[in-house]
mmCIF file of C-alpha atoms in Angstrom:
data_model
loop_
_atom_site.group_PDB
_atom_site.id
_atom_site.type_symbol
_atom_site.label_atom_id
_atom_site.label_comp_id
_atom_site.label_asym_id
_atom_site.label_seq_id
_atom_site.Cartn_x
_atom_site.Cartn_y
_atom_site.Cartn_z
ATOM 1 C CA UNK J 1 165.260 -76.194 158.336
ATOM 2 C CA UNK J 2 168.312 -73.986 158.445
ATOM 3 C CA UNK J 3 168.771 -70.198 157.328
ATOM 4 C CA UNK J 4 171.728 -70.276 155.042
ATOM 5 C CA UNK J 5 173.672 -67.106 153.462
ATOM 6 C CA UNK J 6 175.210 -68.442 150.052
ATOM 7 C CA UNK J 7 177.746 -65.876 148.296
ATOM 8 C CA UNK J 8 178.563 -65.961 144.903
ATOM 9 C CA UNK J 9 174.894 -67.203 144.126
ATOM 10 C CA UNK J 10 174.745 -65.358 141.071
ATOM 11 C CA UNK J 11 177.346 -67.806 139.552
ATOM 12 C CA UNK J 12 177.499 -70.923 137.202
ATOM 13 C CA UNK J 13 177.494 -73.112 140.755
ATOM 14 C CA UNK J 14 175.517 -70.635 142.942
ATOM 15 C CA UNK J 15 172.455 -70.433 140.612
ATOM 16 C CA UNK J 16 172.083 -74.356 140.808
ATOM 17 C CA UNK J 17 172.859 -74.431 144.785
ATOM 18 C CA UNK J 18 170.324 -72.111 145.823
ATOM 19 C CA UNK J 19 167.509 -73.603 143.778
ATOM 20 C CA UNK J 20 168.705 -77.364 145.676
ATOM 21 C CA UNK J 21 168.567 -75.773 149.110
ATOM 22 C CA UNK J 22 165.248 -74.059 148.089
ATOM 23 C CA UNK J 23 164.506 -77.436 147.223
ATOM 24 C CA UNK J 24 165.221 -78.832 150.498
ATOM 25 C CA UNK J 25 163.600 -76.135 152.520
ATOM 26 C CA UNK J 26 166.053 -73.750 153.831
ATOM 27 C CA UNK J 27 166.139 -70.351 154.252
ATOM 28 C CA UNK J 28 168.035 -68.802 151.441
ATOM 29 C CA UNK J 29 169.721 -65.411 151.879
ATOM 30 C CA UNK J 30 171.755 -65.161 147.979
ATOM 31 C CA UNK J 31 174.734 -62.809 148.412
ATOM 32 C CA UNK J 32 175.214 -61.308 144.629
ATOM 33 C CA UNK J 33 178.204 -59.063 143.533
ATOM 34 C CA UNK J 34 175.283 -57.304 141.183
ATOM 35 C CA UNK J 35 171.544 -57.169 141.013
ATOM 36 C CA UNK J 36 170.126 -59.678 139.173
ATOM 37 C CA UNK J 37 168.352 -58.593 135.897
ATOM 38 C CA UNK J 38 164.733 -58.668 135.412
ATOM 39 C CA UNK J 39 164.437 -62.370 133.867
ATOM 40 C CA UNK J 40 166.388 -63.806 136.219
ATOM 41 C CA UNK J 41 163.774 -64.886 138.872
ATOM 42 C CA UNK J 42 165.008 -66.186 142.566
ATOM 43 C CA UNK J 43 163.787 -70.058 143.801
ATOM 44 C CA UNK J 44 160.709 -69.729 146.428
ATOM 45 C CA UNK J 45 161.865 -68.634 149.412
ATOM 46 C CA UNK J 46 164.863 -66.858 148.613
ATOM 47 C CA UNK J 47 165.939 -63.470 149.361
ATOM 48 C CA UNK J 48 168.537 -61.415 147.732
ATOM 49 C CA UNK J 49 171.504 -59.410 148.705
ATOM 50 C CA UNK J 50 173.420 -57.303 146.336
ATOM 51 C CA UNK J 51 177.019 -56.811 148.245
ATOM 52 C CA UNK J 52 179.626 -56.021 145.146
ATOM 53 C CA UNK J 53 183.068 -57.506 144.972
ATOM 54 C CA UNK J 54 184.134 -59.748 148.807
ATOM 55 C CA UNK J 55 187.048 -57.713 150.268
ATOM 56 C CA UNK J 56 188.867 -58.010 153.542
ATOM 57 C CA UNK J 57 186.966 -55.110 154.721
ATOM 58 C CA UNK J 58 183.455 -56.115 153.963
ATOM 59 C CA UNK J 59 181.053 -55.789 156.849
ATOM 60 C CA UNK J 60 178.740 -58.719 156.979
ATOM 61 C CA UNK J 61 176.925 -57.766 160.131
ATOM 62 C CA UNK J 62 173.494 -56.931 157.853
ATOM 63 C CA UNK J 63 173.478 -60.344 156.030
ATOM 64 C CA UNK J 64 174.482 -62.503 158.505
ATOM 65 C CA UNK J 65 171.415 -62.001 161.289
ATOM 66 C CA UNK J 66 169.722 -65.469 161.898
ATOM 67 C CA UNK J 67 172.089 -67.505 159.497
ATOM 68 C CA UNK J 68 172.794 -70.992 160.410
ATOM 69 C CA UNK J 69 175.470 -71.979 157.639
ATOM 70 C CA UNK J 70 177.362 -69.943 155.322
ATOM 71 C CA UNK J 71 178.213 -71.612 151.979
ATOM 72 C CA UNK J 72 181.313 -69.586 150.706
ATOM 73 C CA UNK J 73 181.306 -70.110 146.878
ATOM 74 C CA UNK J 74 182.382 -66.135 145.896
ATOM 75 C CA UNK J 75 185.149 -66.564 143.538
ATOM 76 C CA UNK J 76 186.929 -66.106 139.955
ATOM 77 C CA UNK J 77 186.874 -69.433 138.201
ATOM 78 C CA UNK J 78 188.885 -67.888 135.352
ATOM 79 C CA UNK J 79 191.616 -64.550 135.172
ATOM 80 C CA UNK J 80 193.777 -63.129 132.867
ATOM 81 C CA UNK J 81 197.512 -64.486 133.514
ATOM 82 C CA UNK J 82 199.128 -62.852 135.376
ATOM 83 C CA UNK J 83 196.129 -61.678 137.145
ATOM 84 C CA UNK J 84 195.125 -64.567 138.823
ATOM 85 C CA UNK J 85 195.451 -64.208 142.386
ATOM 86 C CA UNK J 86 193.429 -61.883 144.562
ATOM 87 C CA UNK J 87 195.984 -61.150 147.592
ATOM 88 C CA UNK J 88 192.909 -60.567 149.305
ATOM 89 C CA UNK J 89 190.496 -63.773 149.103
ATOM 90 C CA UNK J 90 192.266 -65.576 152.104
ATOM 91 C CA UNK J 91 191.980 -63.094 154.336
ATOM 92 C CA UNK J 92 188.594 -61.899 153.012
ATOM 93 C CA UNK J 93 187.430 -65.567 153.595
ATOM 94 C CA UNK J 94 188.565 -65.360 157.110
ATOM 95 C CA UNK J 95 186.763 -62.205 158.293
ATOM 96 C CA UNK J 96 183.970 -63.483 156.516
ATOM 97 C CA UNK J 97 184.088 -66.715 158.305
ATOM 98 C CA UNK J 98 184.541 -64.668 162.191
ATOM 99 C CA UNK J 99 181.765 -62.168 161.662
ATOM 100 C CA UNK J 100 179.905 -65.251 160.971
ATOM 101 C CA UNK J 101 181.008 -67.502 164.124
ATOM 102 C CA UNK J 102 180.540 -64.009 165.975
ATOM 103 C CA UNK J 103 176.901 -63.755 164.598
ATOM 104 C CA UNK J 104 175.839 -67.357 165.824
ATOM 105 C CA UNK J 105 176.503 -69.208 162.594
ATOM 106 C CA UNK J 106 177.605 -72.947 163.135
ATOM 107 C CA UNK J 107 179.165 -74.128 159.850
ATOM 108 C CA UNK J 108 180.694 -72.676 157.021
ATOM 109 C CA UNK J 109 181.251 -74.532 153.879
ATOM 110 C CA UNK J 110 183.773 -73.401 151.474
ATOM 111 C CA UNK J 111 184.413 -74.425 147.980
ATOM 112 C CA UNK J 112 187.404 -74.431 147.633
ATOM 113 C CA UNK J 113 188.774 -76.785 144.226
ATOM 114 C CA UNK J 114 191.298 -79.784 142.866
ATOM 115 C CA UNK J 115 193.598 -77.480 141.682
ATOM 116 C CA UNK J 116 194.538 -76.792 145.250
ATOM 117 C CA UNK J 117 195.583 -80.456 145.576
ATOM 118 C CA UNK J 118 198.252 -79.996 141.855
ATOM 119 C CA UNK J 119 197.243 -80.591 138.174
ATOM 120 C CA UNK J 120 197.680 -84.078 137.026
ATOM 121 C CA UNK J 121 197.199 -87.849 138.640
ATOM 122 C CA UNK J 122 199.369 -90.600 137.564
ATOM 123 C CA UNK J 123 197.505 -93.738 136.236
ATOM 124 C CA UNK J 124 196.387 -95.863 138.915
ATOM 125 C CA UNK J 125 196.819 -93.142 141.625
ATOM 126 C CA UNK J 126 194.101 -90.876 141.740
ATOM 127 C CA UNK J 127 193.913 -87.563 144.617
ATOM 128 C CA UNK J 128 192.778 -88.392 147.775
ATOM 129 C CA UNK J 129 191.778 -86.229 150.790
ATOM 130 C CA UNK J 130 194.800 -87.173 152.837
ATOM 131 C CA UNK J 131 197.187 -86.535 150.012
ATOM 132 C CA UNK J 132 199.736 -83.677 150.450
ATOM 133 C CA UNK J 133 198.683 -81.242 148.314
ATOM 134 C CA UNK J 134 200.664 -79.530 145.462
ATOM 135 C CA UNK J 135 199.436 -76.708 143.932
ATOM 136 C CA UNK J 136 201.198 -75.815 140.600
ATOM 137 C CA UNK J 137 199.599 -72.593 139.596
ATOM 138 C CA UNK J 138 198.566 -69.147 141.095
ATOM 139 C CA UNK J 139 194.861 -69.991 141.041
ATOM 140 C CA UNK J 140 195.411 -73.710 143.112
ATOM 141 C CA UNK J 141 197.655 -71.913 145.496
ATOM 142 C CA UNK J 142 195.391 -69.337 146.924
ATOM 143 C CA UNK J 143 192.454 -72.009 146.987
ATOM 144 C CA UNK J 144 194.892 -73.668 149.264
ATOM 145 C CA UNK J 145 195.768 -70.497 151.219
ATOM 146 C CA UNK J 146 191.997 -69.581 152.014
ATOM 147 C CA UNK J 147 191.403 -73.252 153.492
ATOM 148 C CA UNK J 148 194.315 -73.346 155.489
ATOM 149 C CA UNK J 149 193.160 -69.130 156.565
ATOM 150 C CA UNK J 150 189.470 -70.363 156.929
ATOM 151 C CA UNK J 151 191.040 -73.796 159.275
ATOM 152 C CA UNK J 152 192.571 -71.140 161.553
ATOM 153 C CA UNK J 153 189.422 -69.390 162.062
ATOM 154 C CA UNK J 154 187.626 -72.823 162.586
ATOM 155 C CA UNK J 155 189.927 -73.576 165.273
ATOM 156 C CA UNK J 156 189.783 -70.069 167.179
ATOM 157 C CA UNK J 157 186.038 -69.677 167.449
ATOM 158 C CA UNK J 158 184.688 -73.230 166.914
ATOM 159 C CA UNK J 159 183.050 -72.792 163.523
ATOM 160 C CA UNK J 160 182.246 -76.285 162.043
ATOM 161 C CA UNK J 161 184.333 -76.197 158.571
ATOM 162 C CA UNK J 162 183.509 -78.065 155.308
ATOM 163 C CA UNK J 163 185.952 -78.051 152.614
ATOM 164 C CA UNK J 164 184.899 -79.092 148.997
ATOM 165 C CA UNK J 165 187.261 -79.382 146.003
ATOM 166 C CA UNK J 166 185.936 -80.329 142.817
ATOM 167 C CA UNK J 167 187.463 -81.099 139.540
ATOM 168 C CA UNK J 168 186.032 -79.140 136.089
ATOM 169 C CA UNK J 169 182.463 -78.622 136.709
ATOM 170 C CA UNK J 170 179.869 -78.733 133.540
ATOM 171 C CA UNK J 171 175.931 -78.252 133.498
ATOM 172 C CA UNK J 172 173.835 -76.033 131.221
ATOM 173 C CA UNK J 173 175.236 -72.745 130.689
ATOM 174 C CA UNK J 174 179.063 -73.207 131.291
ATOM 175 C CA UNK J 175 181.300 -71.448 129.838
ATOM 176 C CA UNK J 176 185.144 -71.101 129.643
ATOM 177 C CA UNK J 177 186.957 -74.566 129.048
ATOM 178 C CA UNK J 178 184.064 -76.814 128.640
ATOM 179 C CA UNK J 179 182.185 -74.913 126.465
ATOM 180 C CA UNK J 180 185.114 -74.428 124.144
ATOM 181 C CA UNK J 181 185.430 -78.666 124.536
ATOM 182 C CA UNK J 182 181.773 -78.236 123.566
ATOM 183 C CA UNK J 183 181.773 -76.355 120.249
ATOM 184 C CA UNK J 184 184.881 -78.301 119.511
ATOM 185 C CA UNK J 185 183.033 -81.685 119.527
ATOM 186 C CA UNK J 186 180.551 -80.469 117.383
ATOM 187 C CA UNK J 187 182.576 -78.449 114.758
ATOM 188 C CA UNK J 188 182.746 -81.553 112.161
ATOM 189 C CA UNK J 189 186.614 -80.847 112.390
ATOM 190 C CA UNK J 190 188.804 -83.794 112.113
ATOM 191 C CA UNK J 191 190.743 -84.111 115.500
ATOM 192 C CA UNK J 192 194.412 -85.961 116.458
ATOM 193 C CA UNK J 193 192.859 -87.266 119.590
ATOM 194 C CA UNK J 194 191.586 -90.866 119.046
ATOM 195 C CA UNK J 195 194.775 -91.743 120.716
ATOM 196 C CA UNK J 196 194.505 -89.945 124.240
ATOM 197 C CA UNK J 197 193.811 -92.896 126.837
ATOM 198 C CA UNK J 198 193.762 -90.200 130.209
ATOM 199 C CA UNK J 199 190.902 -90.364 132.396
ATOM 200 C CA UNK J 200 189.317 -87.141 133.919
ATOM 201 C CA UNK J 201 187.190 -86.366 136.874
ATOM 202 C CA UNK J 202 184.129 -84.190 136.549
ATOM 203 C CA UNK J 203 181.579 -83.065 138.275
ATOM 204 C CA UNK J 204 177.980 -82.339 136.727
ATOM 205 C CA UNK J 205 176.535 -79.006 138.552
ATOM 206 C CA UNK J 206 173.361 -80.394 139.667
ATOM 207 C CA UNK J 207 175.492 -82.891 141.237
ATOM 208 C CA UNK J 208 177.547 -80.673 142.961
ATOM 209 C CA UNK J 209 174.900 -78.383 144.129
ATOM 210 C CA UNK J 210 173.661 -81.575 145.919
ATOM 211 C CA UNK J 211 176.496 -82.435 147.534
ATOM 212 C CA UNK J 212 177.400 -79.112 148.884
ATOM 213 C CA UNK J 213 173.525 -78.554 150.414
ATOM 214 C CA UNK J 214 174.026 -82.015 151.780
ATOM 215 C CA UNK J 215 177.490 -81.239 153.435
ATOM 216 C CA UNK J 216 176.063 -77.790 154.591
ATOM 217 C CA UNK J 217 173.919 -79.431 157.211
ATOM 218 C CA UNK J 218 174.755 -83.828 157.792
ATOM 219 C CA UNK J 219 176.565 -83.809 161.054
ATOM 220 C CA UNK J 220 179.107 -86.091 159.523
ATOM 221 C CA UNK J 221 180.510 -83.681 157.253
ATOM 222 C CA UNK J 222 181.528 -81.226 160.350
ATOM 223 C CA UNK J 223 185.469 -80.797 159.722
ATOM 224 C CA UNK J 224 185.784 -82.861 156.262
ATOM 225 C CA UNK J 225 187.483 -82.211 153.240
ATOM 226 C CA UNK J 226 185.166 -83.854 150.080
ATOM 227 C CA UNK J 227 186.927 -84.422 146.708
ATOM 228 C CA UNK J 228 183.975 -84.422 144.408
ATOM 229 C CA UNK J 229 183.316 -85.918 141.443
ATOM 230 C CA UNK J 230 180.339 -87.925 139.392
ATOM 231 C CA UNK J 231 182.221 -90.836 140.386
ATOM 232 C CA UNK J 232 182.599 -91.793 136.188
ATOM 233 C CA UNK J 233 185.499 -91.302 134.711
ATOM 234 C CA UNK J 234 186.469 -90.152 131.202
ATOM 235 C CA UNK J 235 188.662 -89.933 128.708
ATOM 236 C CA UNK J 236 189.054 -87.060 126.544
ATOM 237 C CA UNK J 237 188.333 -88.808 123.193
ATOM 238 C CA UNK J 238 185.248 -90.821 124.858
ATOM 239 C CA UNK J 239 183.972 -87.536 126.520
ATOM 240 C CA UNK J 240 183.994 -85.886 122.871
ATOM 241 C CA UNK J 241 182.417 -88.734 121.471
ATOM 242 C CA UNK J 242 179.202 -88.409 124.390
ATOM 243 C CA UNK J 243 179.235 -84.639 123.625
ATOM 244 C CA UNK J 244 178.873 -84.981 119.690
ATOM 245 C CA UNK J 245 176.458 -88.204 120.093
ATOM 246 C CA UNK J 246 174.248 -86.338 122.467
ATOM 247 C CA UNK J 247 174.084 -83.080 119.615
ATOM 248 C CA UNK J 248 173.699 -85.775 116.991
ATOM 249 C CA UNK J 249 176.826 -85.177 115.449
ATOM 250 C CA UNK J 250 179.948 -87.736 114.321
ATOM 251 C CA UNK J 251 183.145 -87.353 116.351
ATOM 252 C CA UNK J 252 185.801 -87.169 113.782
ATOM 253 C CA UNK J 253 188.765 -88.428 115.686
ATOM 254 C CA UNK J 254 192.413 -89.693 114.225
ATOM 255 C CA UNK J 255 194.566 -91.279 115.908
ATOM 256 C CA UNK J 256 198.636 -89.302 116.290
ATOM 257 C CA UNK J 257 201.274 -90.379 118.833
ATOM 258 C CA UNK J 258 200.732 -88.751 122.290
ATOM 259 C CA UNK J 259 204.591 -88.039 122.413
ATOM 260 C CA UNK J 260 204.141 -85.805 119.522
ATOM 261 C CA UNK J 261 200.981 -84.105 121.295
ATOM 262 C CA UNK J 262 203.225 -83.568 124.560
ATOM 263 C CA UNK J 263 205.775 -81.846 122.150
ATOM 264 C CA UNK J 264 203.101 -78.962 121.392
ATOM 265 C CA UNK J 265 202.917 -78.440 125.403
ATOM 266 C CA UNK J 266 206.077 -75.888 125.174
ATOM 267 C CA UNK J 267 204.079 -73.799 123.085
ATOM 268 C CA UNK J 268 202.860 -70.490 124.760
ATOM 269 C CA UNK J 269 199.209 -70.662 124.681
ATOM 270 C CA UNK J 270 198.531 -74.073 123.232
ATOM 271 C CA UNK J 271 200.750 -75.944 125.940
ATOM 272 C CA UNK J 272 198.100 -75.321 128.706
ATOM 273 C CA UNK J 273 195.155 -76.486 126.754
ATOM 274 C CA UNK J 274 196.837 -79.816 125.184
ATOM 275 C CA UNK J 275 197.989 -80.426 128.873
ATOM 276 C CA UNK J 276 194.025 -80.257 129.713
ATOM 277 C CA UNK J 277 193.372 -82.582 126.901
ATOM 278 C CA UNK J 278 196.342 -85.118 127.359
ATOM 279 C CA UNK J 279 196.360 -85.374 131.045
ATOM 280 C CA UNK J 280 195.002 -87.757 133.497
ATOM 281 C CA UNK J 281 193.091 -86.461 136.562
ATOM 282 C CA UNK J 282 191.280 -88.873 138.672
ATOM 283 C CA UNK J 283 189.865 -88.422 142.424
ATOM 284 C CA UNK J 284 189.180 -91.119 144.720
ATOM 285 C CA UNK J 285 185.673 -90.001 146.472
ATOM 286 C CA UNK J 286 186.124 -91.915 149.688
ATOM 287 C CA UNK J 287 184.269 -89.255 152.408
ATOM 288 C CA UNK J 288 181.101 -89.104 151.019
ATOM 289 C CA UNK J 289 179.778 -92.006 152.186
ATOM 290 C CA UNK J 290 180.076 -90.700 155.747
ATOM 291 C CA UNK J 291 176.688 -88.634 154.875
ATOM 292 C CA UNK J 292 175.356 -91.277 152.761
ATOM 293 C CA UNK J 293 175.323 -88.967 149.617
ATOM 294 C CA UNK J 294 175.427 -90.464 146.026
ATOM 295 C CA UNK J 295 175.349 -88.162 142.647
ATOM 296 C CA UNK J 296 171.581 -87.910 141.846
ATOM 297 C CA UNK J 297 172.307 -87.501 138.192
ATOM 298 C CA UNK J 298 174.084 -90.374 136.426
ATOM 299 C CA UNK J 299 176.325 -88.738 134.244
ATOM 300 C CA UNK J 300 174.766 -90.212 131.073
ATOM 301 C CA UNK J 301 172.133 -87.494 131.788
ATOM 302 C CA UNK J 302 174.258 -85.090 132.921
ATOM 303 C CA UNK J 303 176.287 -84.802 129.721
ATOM 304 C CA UNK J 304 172.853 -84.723 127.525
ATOM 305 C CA UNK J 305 171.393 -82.437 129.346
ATOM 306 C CA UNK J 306 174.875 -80.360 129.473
ATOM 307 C CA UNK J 307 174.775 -80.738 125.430
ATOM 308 C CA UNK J 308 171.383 -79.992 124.704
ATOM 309 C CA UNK J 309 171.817 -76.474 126.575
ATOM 310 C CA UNK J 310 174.737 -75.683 123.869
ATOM 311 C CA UNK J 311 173.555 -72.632 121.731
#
């Protein structure tokens, strides 16, 4: 079994990861930006480190004795505009990633996301690993800069890399996007969606935990780049209609022409969120057969389980 030093554990994706490598048997060291509060209780066999905010400056030497892998999840899923981009986080990646070849660590596995690959798929033509990314916002663009800043480091000092992007990640106790998506299939307000025919990419968190403690130590995922994904697909109005069957609720969807719905995307603040809700995005999971890994939750289960955690 492996010693590995996870940071952002304290997060939506962090919480779930440590408890699968737990799981699995390894070492856990859980680097937190704040100490955990009394109910919040660590898997067996984890230990805690409470490190505040990841800068360029951070001195890892203390937390990285006897670590094997480093899973580099430390991040801010969702800023202000305008706000969006720490300057910082590529280069903070990198240190973090030498200190770590320099302390005897073999592999460092970053999460990166699909937003550093662009925002939208056309029908038919789903992302791919070898596809040239195109990052269209602030957020994709630095998610792209820290790979290509932690690929440099891999290359200098040997460090076995793992990239992961995922798409829009839901479990029990998300928040931002989803859980808005959430209430909104349960409100009992009549929608204009019936006639959105996209299909989305998710990824359940369970899922992902899975496949990132898989990746962290299969010697087939040294130097890969994994698209995840639950490997169903979705379309908005179906994916309402799961939500609202799974609290027992009606989805109360009309149909109204898409072209009119893609005229309310020059609005300020709505544009983004009908764009989410209009929009195809579809990933073709090709790599992870190399390390033989399939999602251990069907996505059926996922979504209940997702739905019942809704307070």
């Amino acid at each position: 079994m492996s010693r590995i030093l996870v940071t952002g554990a304290g997060g939506f994706i962090g919480k779930s990861l440590c408890r699968a490598l737990a799981a699995r048997g390894h070492g856990v060291t859980a680097a937190l930006r704040r100490a955990p509060s009394p109910g919040e209780l660590s898997p067996p066999g984890t230990e805690t480190r409470v490190l505040g905010d990841i800068a360029a400056s951070a001195d890892w030497a203390h937390s990285l004795g006897g670590i094997d892998i480093v899973i580099h999840l430390a991040q801010r899923a969702h800023r202000r505009p305008g706000h969006d981009t720490p300057a910082g986080e590529p280069a903070a990646a990198a240190i973090l990633a030498t200190q770590a070849a320099h302390a005897g660590a073999r592999r460092l596995v970053y999460l990166s996301s699909i937003k550093a690959m662009g925002e939208r798929t056309l029908p038919g033509h789903p992302f791919r690993p070898e596809a040239t990314p195109h990052p269209e916002d602030d957020y994709g663009r630095n998610k792209l800069a820290t790979e290509a800043a932690l690929r440099e480091v891999a290359a200098d000092t040997g460090l076995e890399l793992v990239i992961i992007r995922p798409p829009l990640v839901y479990g029990p106790g998300v928040g931002a996007n989803f859980r808005a998506l959430m209430r909104l299939s349960v409100s009992g307000l009549p929608l204009p969606l019936a006639s959105i025919a996209n299909r989305r990419s998710l990824i359940f968190s369970d899922n992902l935990a899975d496949l990132i403690a898989c990746s962290a130590t299969h010697p087939a995922a040294a130097g890969q780049l994994f698209l995840a994904c639950d490997g169903s697909d979705v379309s908005t109005p179906e994916l309402i209609g799961i939500l609202a069957a799974a609290r027992g609720r009606p989805s109360l969807l009309f149909p109204f022409p898409p072209a009119a719905l893609r005229l309310l995307r020059a609005l300020p603040r709505l544009g983004a969120q009908i764009a989410r809700l209009t929009d195809s995005l579809e990933i073709s999971d090709t790599l992870s057969a190399r390390i033989n890994w399939t999602p251990p939750v069907a996505s059926s289960d996922a979504f209940r389980r997702t739905a019942a955690a809704l307070s």
